[in-house]
Amino acid sequence: MLYDNLEVKNGRLFFAGADTVSLAKKHGTPLYLMDEELIRRRCREYRDALSEAAAPGSMAIYASKACCFAGIYKIISEEGLGADLVSPGEIYTAKKAGFPMENAYFQGNNKTDGDIEFAIDCGVGYFVCDGLDELEALDRIAGEKGITQKILLRVTPGIDPHTYDEVATGKVDSKFGIAIETGQAIEAVGIALSKPNLRLEGIHCHVGSMVFDSDVFVRSAAVMLEFIAEIKKILNFSVKILDLGGGYGVKYYQGQGELDIPANIRQVCGFVAERSNELGIGVPALRLEPGRSIVADAGITLYSVGAVKKITGYKNYVSVDGGMTDNPRYALYGSKYTVLTANKADREPALTADLVGRCCESGDIIQPGVRFPADIARGDIVAVLTTGAYNYSMASNYNRVPRPPIVMISGGEDRVAVRRESFDDLISNDIILE
Ligand SMILES: *Cc1c(COP(=O)(O)O)cnc(C)c1O
C-alpha cells in the first residue's frame, strides 16, 4: 500500500481504520476523507525537528492554501503551527475558527488596500511583503490605524527547485518577491527599514512545490544567509527570522522519489547554524511553510462509478460522479495519482481505462490509464489517493456541481468537517430577475 493508513480487509479498502465502502454509503459520493491523526503526526514531525535542531523561536507555518476549512485551524493551532494565509477569505476562515492571529502570516504578490486593512483589523501577526508598492501601502495604512506592523520581506534567491514550471517560484524572473541578484532586494530592505510604521523581522523566500531534491533548501538557505550577512554589513541590521517557505514533495504513486522530511529539516538547520557562524551573523530563527506535506497523504477521495464505456479497439472509460470540479490537478498539471477500487480492492487489475469525471469537458480527466478489475461496473466505489492537498481548495462549481463534504476520521470515528453543498447553496447568491 502507498501509505500505512491504508489496508485491505475482506476485499474492502480501509482508510485510517475506517471502512471506505461504508463511509461512501453513509455520507454519499463524491466524498473527501481526511485522516486527522496523520495531519497531527505530520505537524509534529515539523515541530519536533525544528525544536530539536533550529534556533529558539523557530516555527512551522501551515500553508492554508493546500486545504482551507475552519476545522483545520483548530488542529494546526493545537499542534503549535502558525498559518500562512493568502487572501481575506482565508484570513476570515482562520479568524472565525478561533486561530491565534498573532501566528498568522499574510502572503501574496498583490494585496489590495482593502486586503491590507482587513488583515490589520483581523490582527494578522506578520505581513510577508512582496514588493515596494506593498511596503508603501502597508506603511500608510498601518500609520492611519496607529499600529506598527511586523513584516517579512519576500525575496527571490534565484534557485531552480527542479520541479514543474507552474510551481517554481524562486527564480529571478518570478512574479513573486524581489530579486536579490538585481540589487533590488537590498534596496527594498533599506526602504522597509526607513518606514516608521513597519518593523522588519525577517527575510522570506519560497522556491517552489513538489521538491524532492534534498539540497534545495540548503541551497536557498545559502543564498539567503549571504543576503542576511550583506544586510548586516551594508545596513547594520540583524535579521531575526529566516523563512525558507514550503514545498516538500509527497508520494502520489509507488516508485516515485521520496524524501525524509524530518531528516532534511535537521540537515538544513545544521547548515544554517554552521554557515551563520562562518558569516558572523546570529543564527536566525527559522520558519518553514509546509502545505502539501501536512495534508496530502491524509486525504483520499471516494467516487461512485457510473458509466463504463469500452470503445472496441480504442480506449476504455470509467466515469465517476465527480471530476475536475473536485480535483482539477490532472487537468492543470498532468498530476499522477494512485487509484484503487475500494469495494474490490483485492481483485487483480485487468482493465485499463481513463478515470474521467462528469463535466462537459474532454479534459475532465482525473487520471488516464488506470488499471481496474475486469468487472468494474456501475455502483462500484473508486478511491483516489493522496488528495488532501490542492483538491478541496481548488474545487469549483463548474457545471453547477456541488462541492463534496470533508469527513474527518479520528480513532476510527467519522465526523463531518465541511458539509456537502446543497443546490440551495449553489443558488444562494443568484437573484431571480423579474
Ligand atoms: C504554496 C506555498 C507554500 C506551500 O507549498 P507546499 O508545496 O504546499 O508545501 C508555502 N509558502 C508559500 C509562500 C506558498 O506560496
CSV table of C-alpha atoms and ligand atoms in Angstrom, one decimal:
chain,number,residue,atom,x,y,z
A,1,MET,CA,0.0,0.0,0.0
A,2,LEU,CA,1.1,3.5,-0.8
A,3,TYR,CA,0.7,4.7,2.8
A,4,ASP,CA,0.5,2.9,6.2
A,5,ASN,CA,-3.0,4.3,6.9
A,6,LEU,CA,-4.4,2.1,4.1
A,7,GLU,CA,-5.2,-1.5,4.3
A,8,VAL,CA,-7.4,-4.1,2.6
A,9,LYS,CA,-9.8,-6.3,4.7
A,10,ASN,CA,-12.2,-8.7,3.1
A,11,GLY,CA,-11.7,-7.1,-0.3
A,12,ARG,CA,-12.5,-3.6,1.0
A,13,LEU,CA,-10.3,-0.6,1.3
A,14,PHE,CA,-9.8,0.7,4.9
A,15,PHE,CA,-8.5,4.2,5.4
A,16,ALA,CA,-7.4,5.4,8.9
A,17,GLY,CA,-9.0,2.3,10.3
A,18,ALA,CA,-12.4,3.1,8.7
A,19,ASP,CA,-14.2,1.1,6.0
A,20,THR,CA,-14.4,3.4,3.0
A,21,VAL,CA,-17.3,1.5,1.4
A,22,SER,CA,-19.5,2.0,4.4
A,23,LEU,CA,-18.4,5.7,4.6
A,24,ALA,CA,-19.3,6.2,0.9
A,25,LYS,CA,-22.8,4.7,1.7
A,26,LYS,CA,-23.2,6.8,4.8
A,27,HIS,CA,-22.1,10.2,3.5
A,28,GLY,CA,-22.7,9.8,-0.2
A,29,THR,CA,-20.1,10.4,-3.0
A,30,PRO,CA,-18.0,12.2,-4.1
A,31,LEU,CA,-16.5,12.3,-0.6
A,32,TYR,CA,-13.3,13.7,0.7
A,33,LEU,CA,-12.0,11.8,3.7
A,34,MET,CA,-9.2,13.1,5.9
A,35,ASP,CA,-7.1,11.2,8.5
A,36,GLU,CA,-6.9,13.7,11.4
A,37,GLU,CA,-4.3,11.7,13.3
A,38,LEU,CA,-2.0,11.7,10.3
A,39,ILE,CA,-2.4,15.5,9.9
A,40,ARG,CA,-1.4,15.8,13.5
A,41,ARG,CA,1.6,13.4,13.1
A,42,ARG,CA,2.8,15.5,10.1
A,43,CYS,CA,2.5,18.7,12.1
A,44,ARG,CA,4.5,17.2,15.0
A,45,GLU,CA,7.3,16.0,12.6
A,46,TYR,CA,7.9,19.6,11.6
A,47,ARG,CA,7.5,20.9,15.1
A,48,ASP,CA,9.8,18.3,16.7
A,49,ALA,CA,12.5,18.6,14.0
A,50,LEU,CA,12.6,22.4,14.3
A,51,SER,CA,12.6,22.5,18.1
A,52,GLU,CA,15.4,19.9,18.2
A,53,ALA,CA,17.7,21.4,15.5
A,54,ALA,CA,16.8,25.0,14.8
A,55,ALA,CA,17.4,28.2,16.8
A,56,PRO,CA,14.9,29.0,19.6
A,57,GLY,CA,11.7,30.7,18.3
A,58,SER,CA,11.6,28.7,15.1
A,59,MET,CA,8.3,27.5,13.9
A,60,ALA,CA,6.4,25.7,11.1
A,61,ILE,CA,3.6,27.5,9.4
A,62,TYR,CA,0.9,25.6,7.7
A,63,ALA,CA,0.2,27.0,4.1
A,64,SER,CA,-3.5,27.1,4.3
A,65,LYS,CA,-4.0,27.2,0.5
A,66,ALA,CA,-3.3,23.5,0.4
A,67,CYS,CA,-6.6,22.8,2.2
A,68,CYS,CA,-8.5,25.6,3.9
A,69,PHE,CA,-11.6,25.0,6.1
A,70,ALA,CA,-12.5,26.1,9.6
A,71,GLY,CA,-11.7,22.7,11.3
A,72,ILE,CA,-8.1,22.6,10.1
A,73,TYR,CA,-7.1,25.7,12.1
A,74,LYS,CA,-8.0,24.1,15.4
A,75,ILE,CA,-5.8,21.2,14.5
A,76,ILE,CA,-2.8,23.2,13.5
A,77,SER,CA,-3.0,25.6,16.4
A,78,GLU,CA,-3.3,22.7,18.8
A,79,GLU,CA,-0.1,21.3,17.2
A,80,GLY,CA,1.7,24.6,17.6
A,81,LEU,CA,1.9,25.6,13.9
A,82,GLY,CA,1.3,29.1,12.5
A,83,ALA,CA,-0.8,29.7,9.4
A,84,ASP,CA,0.0,31.2,6.0
A,85,LEU,CA,-3.0,33.0,4.6
A,86,VAL,CA,-3.1,34.3,1.1
A,87,SER,CA,-6.5,36.1,0.9
A,88,PRO,CA,-9.1,37.8,3.0
A,89,GLY,CA,-11.2,34.7,2.6
A,90,GLU,CA,-8.5,32.5,4.2
A,91,ILE,CA,-8.0,35.2,6.9
A,92,TYR,CA,-11.7,35.3,7.6
A,93,THR,CA,-11.9,31.5,7.9
A,94,ALA,CA,-8.9,31.3,10.3
A,95,LYS,CA,-10.2,34.1,12.5
A,96,LYS,CA,-13.7,32.7,12.6
A,97,ALA,CA,-12.2,29.3,13.6
A,98,GLY,CA,-10.5,31.0,16.6
A,99,PHE,CA,-7.0,30.7,15.2
A,100,PRO,CA,-4.5,32.9,17.2
A,101,MET,CA,-3.9,35.6,14.6
A,102,GLU,CA,-0.6,36.6,16.0
A,103,ASN,CA,0.7,33.4,14.4
A,104,ALA,CA,-0.8,34.3,11.0
A,105,TYR,CA,1.3,35.3,8.1
A,106,PHE,CA,-0.4,37.2,5.2
A,107,GLN,CA,1.2,36.2,1.9
A,108,GLY,CA,0.6,37.2,-1.7
A,109,ASN,CA,2.0,39.2,-4.6
A,110,ASN,CA,-0.9,41.6,-4.9
A,111,LYS,CA,-2.6,42.7,-1.7
A,112,THR,CA,-5.1,45.4,-2.3
A,113,ASP,CA,-5.6,48.3,0.1
A,114,GLY,CA,-8.8,46.6,1.2
A,115,ASP,CA,-7.0,43.4,1.8
A,116,ILE,CA,-4.4,45.2,3.9
A,117,GLU,CA,-7.0,47.0,6.0
A,118,PHE,CA,-8.9,43.8,6.6
A,119,ALA,CA,-5.8,41.8,7.6
A,120,ILE,CA,-4.7,44.5,10.1
A,121,ASP,CA,-8.2,44.7,11.5
A,122,CYS,CA,-8.1,40.9,12.0
A,123,GLY,CA,-4.8,41.2,13.9
A,124,VAL,CA,-2.6,39.3,11.4
A,125,GLY,CA,0.8,38.9,13.1
A,126,TYR,CA,3.0,39.3,10.0
A,127,PHE,CA,2.8,40.5,6.5
A,128,VAL,CA,5.0,38.8,4.0
A,129,CYS,CA,5.7,41.9,1.8
A,130,ASP,CA,6.2,41.1,-1.8
A,131,GLY,CA,7.3,44.4,-3.3
A,132,LEU,CA,7.9,48.1,-3.0
A,133,ASP,CA,4.3,49.3,-3.6
A,134,GLU,CA,3.1,47.0,-0.8
A,135,LEU,CA,5.6,48.5,1.6
A,136,GLU,CA,4.3,51.9,0.7
A,137,ALA,CA,0.7,51.0,1.0
A,138,LEU,CA,1.2,48.9,4.2
A,139,ASP,CA,3.2,51.7,5.9
A,140,ARG,CA,0.5,54.3,5.0
A,141,ILE,CA,-2.4,52.1,6.2
A,142,ALA,CA,-0.6,50.9,9.4
A,143,GLY,CA,0.1,54.6,10.1
A,144,GLU,CA,-3.6,55.5,9.6
A,145,LYS,CA,-4.6,52.8,12.1
A,146,GLY,CA,-1.9,53.8,14.6
A,147,ILE,CA,-0.1,50.5,14.7
A,148,THR,CA,3.4,49.1,13.9
A,149,GLN,CA,3.1,46.1,11.6
A,150,LYS,CA,5.6,43.3,11.7
A,151,ILE,CA,6.8,42.2,8.3
A,152,LEU,CA,9.0,39.7,6.5
A,153,LEU,CA,10.3,40.7,3.1
A,154,ARG,CA,9.9,38.1,0.3
A,155,VAL,CA,12.9,37.9,-2.0
A,156,THR,CA,13.8,35.5,-4.8
A,157,PRO,CA,17.1,33.7,-4.2
A,158,GLY,CA,17.3,32.6,-7.9
A,159,ILE,CA,17.1,28.9,-7.1
A,160,ASP,CA,15.7,26.4,-9.6
A,161,PRO,CA,14.0,23.7,-7.5
A,162,HIS,CA,13.8,21.2,-10.4
A,163,THR,CA,10.1,20.9,-10.3
A,164,TYR,CA,7.2,21.8,-12.7
A,165,ASP,CA,7.4,25.3,-14.1
A,166,GLU,CA,3.9,26.1,-12.8
A,167,VAL,CA,5.0,25.7,-9.3
A,168,ALA,CA,8.6,27.0,-9.5
A,169,THR,CA,8.5,30.4,-7.7
A,170,GLY,CA,12.0,31.3,-6.6
A,171,LYS,CA,13.6,32.2,-9.9
A,172,VAL,CA,14.8,35.7,-10.6
A,173,ASP,CA,12.1,36.4,-13.1
A,174,SER,CA,9.2,35.1,-10.9
A,175,LYS,CA,6.1,37.3,-10.3
A,176,PHE,CA,6.7,36.7,-6.6
A,177,GLY,CA,9.2,38.5,-4.4
A,178,ILE,CA,12.1,40.9,-5.1
A,179,ALA,CA,15.2,39.7,-6.8
A,180,ILE,CA,18.5,39.6,-4.8
A,181,GLU,CA,20.5,39.3,-8.0
A,182,THR,CA,19.5,42.6,-9.4
A,183,GLY,CA,20.2,44.6,-6.2
A,184,GLN,CA,16.5,45.4,-5.8
A,185,ALA,CA,16.1,43.2,-2.7
A,186,ILE,CA,18.8,45.0,-0.7
A,187,GLU,CA,17.3,48.3,-1.8
A,188,ALA,CA,13.9,47.2,-0.6
A,189,VAL,CA,15.3,46.2,2.8
A,190,GLY,CA,16.7,49.7,3.2
A,191,ILE,CA,13.2,51.1,2.3
A,192,ALA,CA,11.5,48.8,4.7
A,193,LEU,CA,13.8,49.9,7.5
A,194,SER,CA,13.0,53.5,6.8
A,195,LYS,CA,9.3,53.1,7.2
A,196,PRO,CA,8.1,54.3,10.6
A,197,ASN,CA,5.1,52.0,10.8
A,198,LEU,CA,6.8,48.8,9.7
A,199,ARG,CA,9.0,46.5,11.8
A,200,LEU,CA,11.2,44.3,9.6
A,201,GLU,CA,11.6,40.9,11.4
A,202,GLY,CA,12.8,38.7,8.7
A,203,ILE,CA,13.5,37.6,5.1
A,204,HIS,CA,11.3,35.2,3.2
A,205,CYS,CA,11.6,33.0,0.2
A,206,HIS,CA,9.6,30.2,-1.3
A,207,VAL,CA,11.3,28.4,-4.2
A,208,GLY,CA,8.6,26.0,-5.4
A,209,SER,CA,6.5,23.0,-4.7
A,210,MET,CA,6.9,19.2,-5.0
A,211,VAL,CA,10.6,19.5,-4.1
A,212,PHE,CA,12.4,16.1,-3.8
A,213,ASP,CA,16.0,17.3,-4.2
A,214,SER,CA,17.5,17.0,-0.7
A,215,ASP,CA,19.7,20.0,-1.3
A,216,VAL,CA,17.1,22.6,-2.5
A,217,PHE,CA,16.6,24.1,1.0
A,218,VAL,CA,20.3,24.1,1.8
A,219,ARG,CA,21.0,25.9,-1.5
A,220,SER,CA,18.3,28.5,-0.9
A,221,ALA,CA,19.4,28.9,2.8
A,222,ALA,CA,23.0,29.5,1.5
A,223,VAL,CA,21.8,32.4,-0.7
A,224,MET,CA,19.6,33.8,1.9
A,225,LEU,CA,22.3,33.7,4.7
A,226,GLU,CA,24.7,35.5,2.4
A,227,PHE,CA,22.0,38.1,1.8
A,228,ILE,CA,21.4,38.5,5.6
A,229,ALA,CA,25.1,39.0,6.0
A,230,GLU,CA,25.1,41.6,3.3
A,231,ILE,CA,22.2,43.4,5.1
A,232,LYS,CA,24.2,43.4,8.3
A,233,LYS,CA,27.3,44.8,6.5
A,234,ILE,CA,25.6,47.4,4.4
A,235,LEU,CA,22.6,48.4,6.6
A,236,ASN,CA,23.9,47.4,10.0
A,237,PHE,CA,20.7,45.5,10.6
A,238,SER,CA,20.4,42.0,12.2
A,239,VAL,CA,17.7,39.8,10.6
A,240,LYS,CA,16.0,37.7,13.2
A,241,ILE,CA,13.9,35.4,11.1
A,242,LEU,CA,14.8,33.3,8.0
A,243,ASP,CA,11.7,31.9,6.3
A,244,LEU,CA,12.5,29.3,3.7
A,245,GLY,CA,8.9,28.8,2.5
A,246,GLY,CA,7.3,25.4,1.8
A,247,GLY,CA,7.5,22.9,-0.9
A,248,TYR,CA,8.5,19.4,0.3
A,249,GLY,CA,7.1,16.8,-2.1
A,250,VAL,CA,4.9,13.9,-1.2
A,251,LYS,CA,4.5,10.5,-2.8
A,252,TYR,CA,1.5,10.1,-5.1
A,253,TYR,CA,2.4,6.8,-6.6
A,254,GLN,CA,4.6,3.7,-6.0
A,255,GLY,CA,8.1,4.2,-7.2
A,256,GLN,CA,8.1,8.0,-7.0
A,257,GLY,CA,11.0,9.7,-5.3
A,258,GLU,CA,10.8,10.1,-1.6
A,259,LEU,CA,12.4,12.5,0.9
A,260,ASP,CA,12.8,12.0,4.6
A,261,ILE,CA,11.4,15.4,5.6
A,262,PRO,CA,12.4,15.5,9.3
A,263,ALA,CA,16.0,14.3,8.4
A,264,ASN,CA,16.1,17.0,5.7
A,265,ILE,CA,15.0,19.7,8.2
A,266,ARG,CA,17.7,18.7,10.6
A,267,GLN,CA,20.2,18.9,7.8
A,268,VAL,CA,19.0,22.4,6.8
A,269,CYS,CA,19.1,23.5,10.5
A,270,GLY,CA,22.7,22.2,10.8
A,271,PHE,CA,23.7,24.1,7.7
A,272,VAL,CA,22.0,27.3,8.9
A,273,ALA,CA,23.8,27.2,12.2
A,274,GLU,CA,27.2,26.5,10.8
A,275,ARG,CA,27.0,28.9,7.9
A,276,SER,CA,25.7,31.7,10.2
A,277,ASN,CA,28.7,31.3,12.4
A,278,GLU,CA,31.0,31.4,9.4
A,279,LEU,CA,29.4,34.6,8.2
A,280,GLY,CA,29.5,36.2,11.7
A,281,ILE,CA,25.7,36.7,11.9
A,282,GLY,CA,23.4,35.5,14.7
A,283,VAL,CA,21.7,32.2,13.9
A,284,PRO,CA,18.2,33.3,12.7
A,285,ALA,CA,15.0,31.6,13.9
A,286,LEU,CA,13.6,29.5,11.0
A,287,ARG,CA,10.2,29.4,9.5
A,288,LEU,CA,9.1,26.6,7.2
A,289,GLU,CA,5.8,26.8,5.4
A,290,PRO,CA,4.6,23.2,4.6
A,291,GLY,CA,1.2,22.9,2.9
A,292,ARG,CA,1.1,19.8,0.8
A,293,SER,CA,3.3,17.7,3.1
A,294,ILE,CA,0.9,18.3,6.0
A,295,VAL,CA,-2.3,17.2,4.4
A,296,ALA,CA,-1.8,15.5,1.0
A,297,ASP,CA,-1.4,11.9,2.2
A,298,ALA,CA,-4.0,12.5,4.9
A,299,GLY,CA,-6.7,12.7,2.3
A,300,ILE,CA,-8.5,10.4,-0.2
A,301,THR,CA,-11.5,11.0,-2.4
A,302,LEU,CA,-14.2,8.4,-2.9
A,303,TYR,CA,-16.4,8.3,-6.0
A,304,SER,CA,-19.2,6.1,-7.3
A,305,VAL,CA,-18.7,4.5,-10.7
A,306,GLY,CA,-21.4,5.3,-13.3
A,307,ALA,CA,-20.9,4.7,-17.0
A,308,VAL,CA,-18.2,2.2,-18.0
A,309,LYS,CA,-17.6,2.7,-21.8
A,310,LYS,CA,-15.4,0.4,-23.9
A,311,ILE,CA,-14.7,1.7,-27.3
A,312,THR,CA,-13.6,-1.5,-29.0
A,313,GLY,CA,-10.1,-1.3,-30.3
A,314,TYR,CA,-9.5,2.2,-28.9
A,315,LYS,CA,-10.0,3.1,-25.3
A,316,ASN,CA,-12.0,2.4,-22.2
A,317,TYR,CA,-13.6,5.0,-19.9
A,318,VAL,CA,-14.7,4.6,-16.3
A,319,SER,CA,-16.8,7.7,-15.4
A,320,VAL,CA,-17.5,8.8,-11.8
A,321,ASP,CA,-19.8,11.3,-10.1
A,322,GLY,CA,-17.1,13.9,-9.5
A,323,GLY,CA,-14.1,15.0,-11.6
A,324,MET,CA,-12.2,18.2,-12.4
A,325,THR,CA,-14.7,20.1,-10.1
A,326,ASP,CA,-13.3,18.4,-7.0
A,327,ASN,CA,-9.8,17.6,-8.4
A,328,PRO,CA,-8.5,19.8,-11.2
A,329,ARG,CA,-4.9,18.7,-10.8
A,330,TYR,CA,-4.6,16.4,-13.7
A,331,ALA,CA,-6.2,19.0,-15.9
A,332,LEU,CA,-3.9,21.7,-14.6
A,333,TYR,CA,-0.6,19.9,-14.2
A,334,GLY,CA,-1.0,16.4,-15.5
A,335,SER,CA,-0.6,15.2,-11.9
A,336,LYS,CA,-0.3,11.5,-11.3
A,337,TYR,CA,-2.5,9.6,-8.8
A,338,THR,CA,-2.9,6.1,-7.4
A,339,VAL,CA,-6.4,4.8,-7.9
A,340,LEU,CA,-8.0,1.8,-6.1
A,341,THR,CA,-11.4,0.1,-6.4
A,342,ALA,CA,-12.5,0.3,-2.8
A,343,ASN,CA,-15.1,-2.4,-2.8
A,344,LYS,CA,-12.9,-4.8,-5.0
A,345,ALA,CA,-9.6,-3.9,-3.5
A,346,ASP,CA,-8.2,-7.4,-3.6
A,347,ARG,CA,-9.0,-8.2,-7.3
A,348,GLU,CA,-6.3,-8.4,-9.9
A,349,PRO,CA,-6.3,-5.3,-12.2
A,350,ALA,CA,-7.2,-6.5,-15.7
A,351,LEU,CA,-8.8,-3.5,-17.5
A,352,THR,CA,-7.0,-0.3,-18.5
A,353,ALA,CA,-9.3,2.8,-18.6
A,354,ASP,CA,-9.2,6.5,-18.2
A,355,LEU,CA,-10.8,7.6,-15.0
A,356,VAL,CA,-13.0,10.6,-16.0
A,357,GLY,CA,-15.4,12.9,-14.4
A,358,ARG,CA,-18.9,14.1,-15.1
A,359,CYS,CA,-18.2,17.5,-16.6
A,360,CYS,CA,-18.9,18.6,-20.1
A,361,GLU,CA,-15.2,18.9,-20.9
A,362,SER,CA,-13.0,16.3,-22.6
A,363,GLY,CA,-10.1,17.4,-20.3
A,364,ASP,CA,-12.2,16.4,-17.3
A,365,ILE,CA,-9.8,13.5,-16.6
A,366,ILE,CA,-8.8,12.5,-13.0
A,367,GLN,CA,-6.3,10.0,-14.2
A,368,PRO,CA,-5.6,8.3,-17.6
A,369,GLY,CA,-4.5,4.7,-18.0
A,370,VAL,CA,-5.8,3.4,-14.6
A,371,ARG,CA,-5.8,-0.4,-14.0
A,372,PHE,CA,-9.2,-1.6,-12.8
A,373,PRO,CA,-10.6,-5.0,-12.0
A,374,ALA,CA,-12.2,-6.6,-15.2
A,375,ASP,CA,-15.7,-6.4,-13.7
A,376,ILE,CA,-15.6,-2.7,-12.7
A,377,ALA,CA,-19.2,-1.6,-13.0
A,378,ARG,CA,-21.8,1.0,-12.1
A,379,GLY,CA,-22.1,1.3,-8.4
A,380,ASP,CA,-18.5,0.4,-7.5
A,381,ILE,CA,-16.6,2.7,-5.3
A,382,VAL,CA,-13.3,4.2,-6.6
A,383,ALA,CA,-10.8,5.7,-4.2
A,384,VAL,CA,-8.2,8.3,-5.5
A,385,LEU,CA,-5.4,8.5,-3.0
A,386,THR,CA,-3.3,11.5,-1.8
A,387,THR,CA,-6.0,14.1,-2.5
A,388,GLY,CA,-5.7,16.0,0.8
A,389,ALA,CA,-3.8,18.9,-0.7
A,390,TYR,CA,-4.9,21.2,-3.5
A,391,ASN,CA,-8.1,19.3,-4.2
A,392,TYR,CA,-10.9,20.8,-2.0
A,393,SER,CA,-9.1,24.1,-2.0
A,394,MET,CA,-9.1,24.1,-5.8
A,395,ALA,CA,-12.6,22.8,-6.2
A,396,SER,CA,-15.2,24.6,-8.3
A,397,ASN,CA,-18.8,24.6,-9.1
A,398,TYR,CA,-18.3,24.2,-12.9
A,399,ASN,CA,-21.5,22.7,-14.4
A,400,ARG,CA,-23.1,23.6,-11.1
A,401,VAL,CA,-21.7,20.6,-9.4
A,402,PRO,CA,-21.9,21.0,-5.6
A,403,ARG,CA,-18.6,20.6,-3.8
A,404,PRO,CA,-18.3,17.3,-1.8
A,405,PRO,CA,-18.1,17.3,2.0
A,406,ILE,CA,-15.0,16.7,4.0
A,407,VAL,CA,-15.3,13.9,6.6
A,408,MET,CA,-12.6,13.7,9.2
A,409,ILE,CA,-11.6,10.3,10.7
A,410,SER,CA,-10.1,10.1,14.1
A,411,GLY,CA,-9.8,6.9,16.2
A,412,GLY,CA,-11.8,5.1,13.6
A,413,GLU,CA,-14.8,7.5,14.1
A,414,ASP,CA,-16.0,9.8,11.3
A,415,ARG,CA,-17.3,13.3,11.7
A,416,VAL,CA,-18.3,15.9,9.1
A,417,ALA,CA,-16.0,18.9,9.0
A,418,VAL,CA,-17.4,20.5,5.9
A,419,ARG,CA,-21.0,19.6,4.8
A,420,ARG,CA,-21.9,18.8,1.2
A,421,GLU,CA,-23.0,21.9,-0.8
A,422,SER,CA,-26.7,21.8,-1.5
A,423,PHE,CA,-28.5,23.1,-4.6
A,424,ASP,CA,-29.7,26.0,-2.4
A,425,ASP,CA,-26.1,26.8,-1.6
A,426,LEU,CA,-25.4,26.9,-5.3
A,427,ILE,CA,-28.1,29.5,-6.0
A,428,SER,CA,-27.7,31.4,-2.7
A,429,ASN,CA,-26.3,34.5,-4.4
A,430,ASP,CA,-28.4,34.3,-7.5
A,431,ILE,CA,-31.2,36.8,-7.9
A,432,ILE,CA,-34.1,35.7,-9.9
A,433,LEU,CA,-34.6,38.6,-12.3
A,434,GLU,CA,-38.1,40.0,-12.8
B,1,LIG,C1,2.2,27.4,-1.8
B,1,LIG,C2,3.1,28.0,-0.8
B,1,LIG,C3,3.6,27.2,0.3
B,1,LIG,C4,3.2,25.7,0.4
B,1,LIG,O1,3.8,25.0,-0.6
B,1,LIG,P1,3.6,23.4,-0.5
B,1,LIG,O2,4.3,22.9,-1.7
B,1,LIG,O3,2.2,23.1,-0.4
B,1,LIG,O4,4.4,22.9,0.7
B,1,LIG,C5,4.3,27.8,1.2
B,1,LIG,N1,4.7,29.1,1.1
B,1,LIG,C6,4.3,29.9,0.1
B,1,LIG,C7,4.6,31.3,0.1
B,1,LIG,C8,3.5,29.4,-0.9
B,1,LIG,O5,3.1,30.1,-1.9
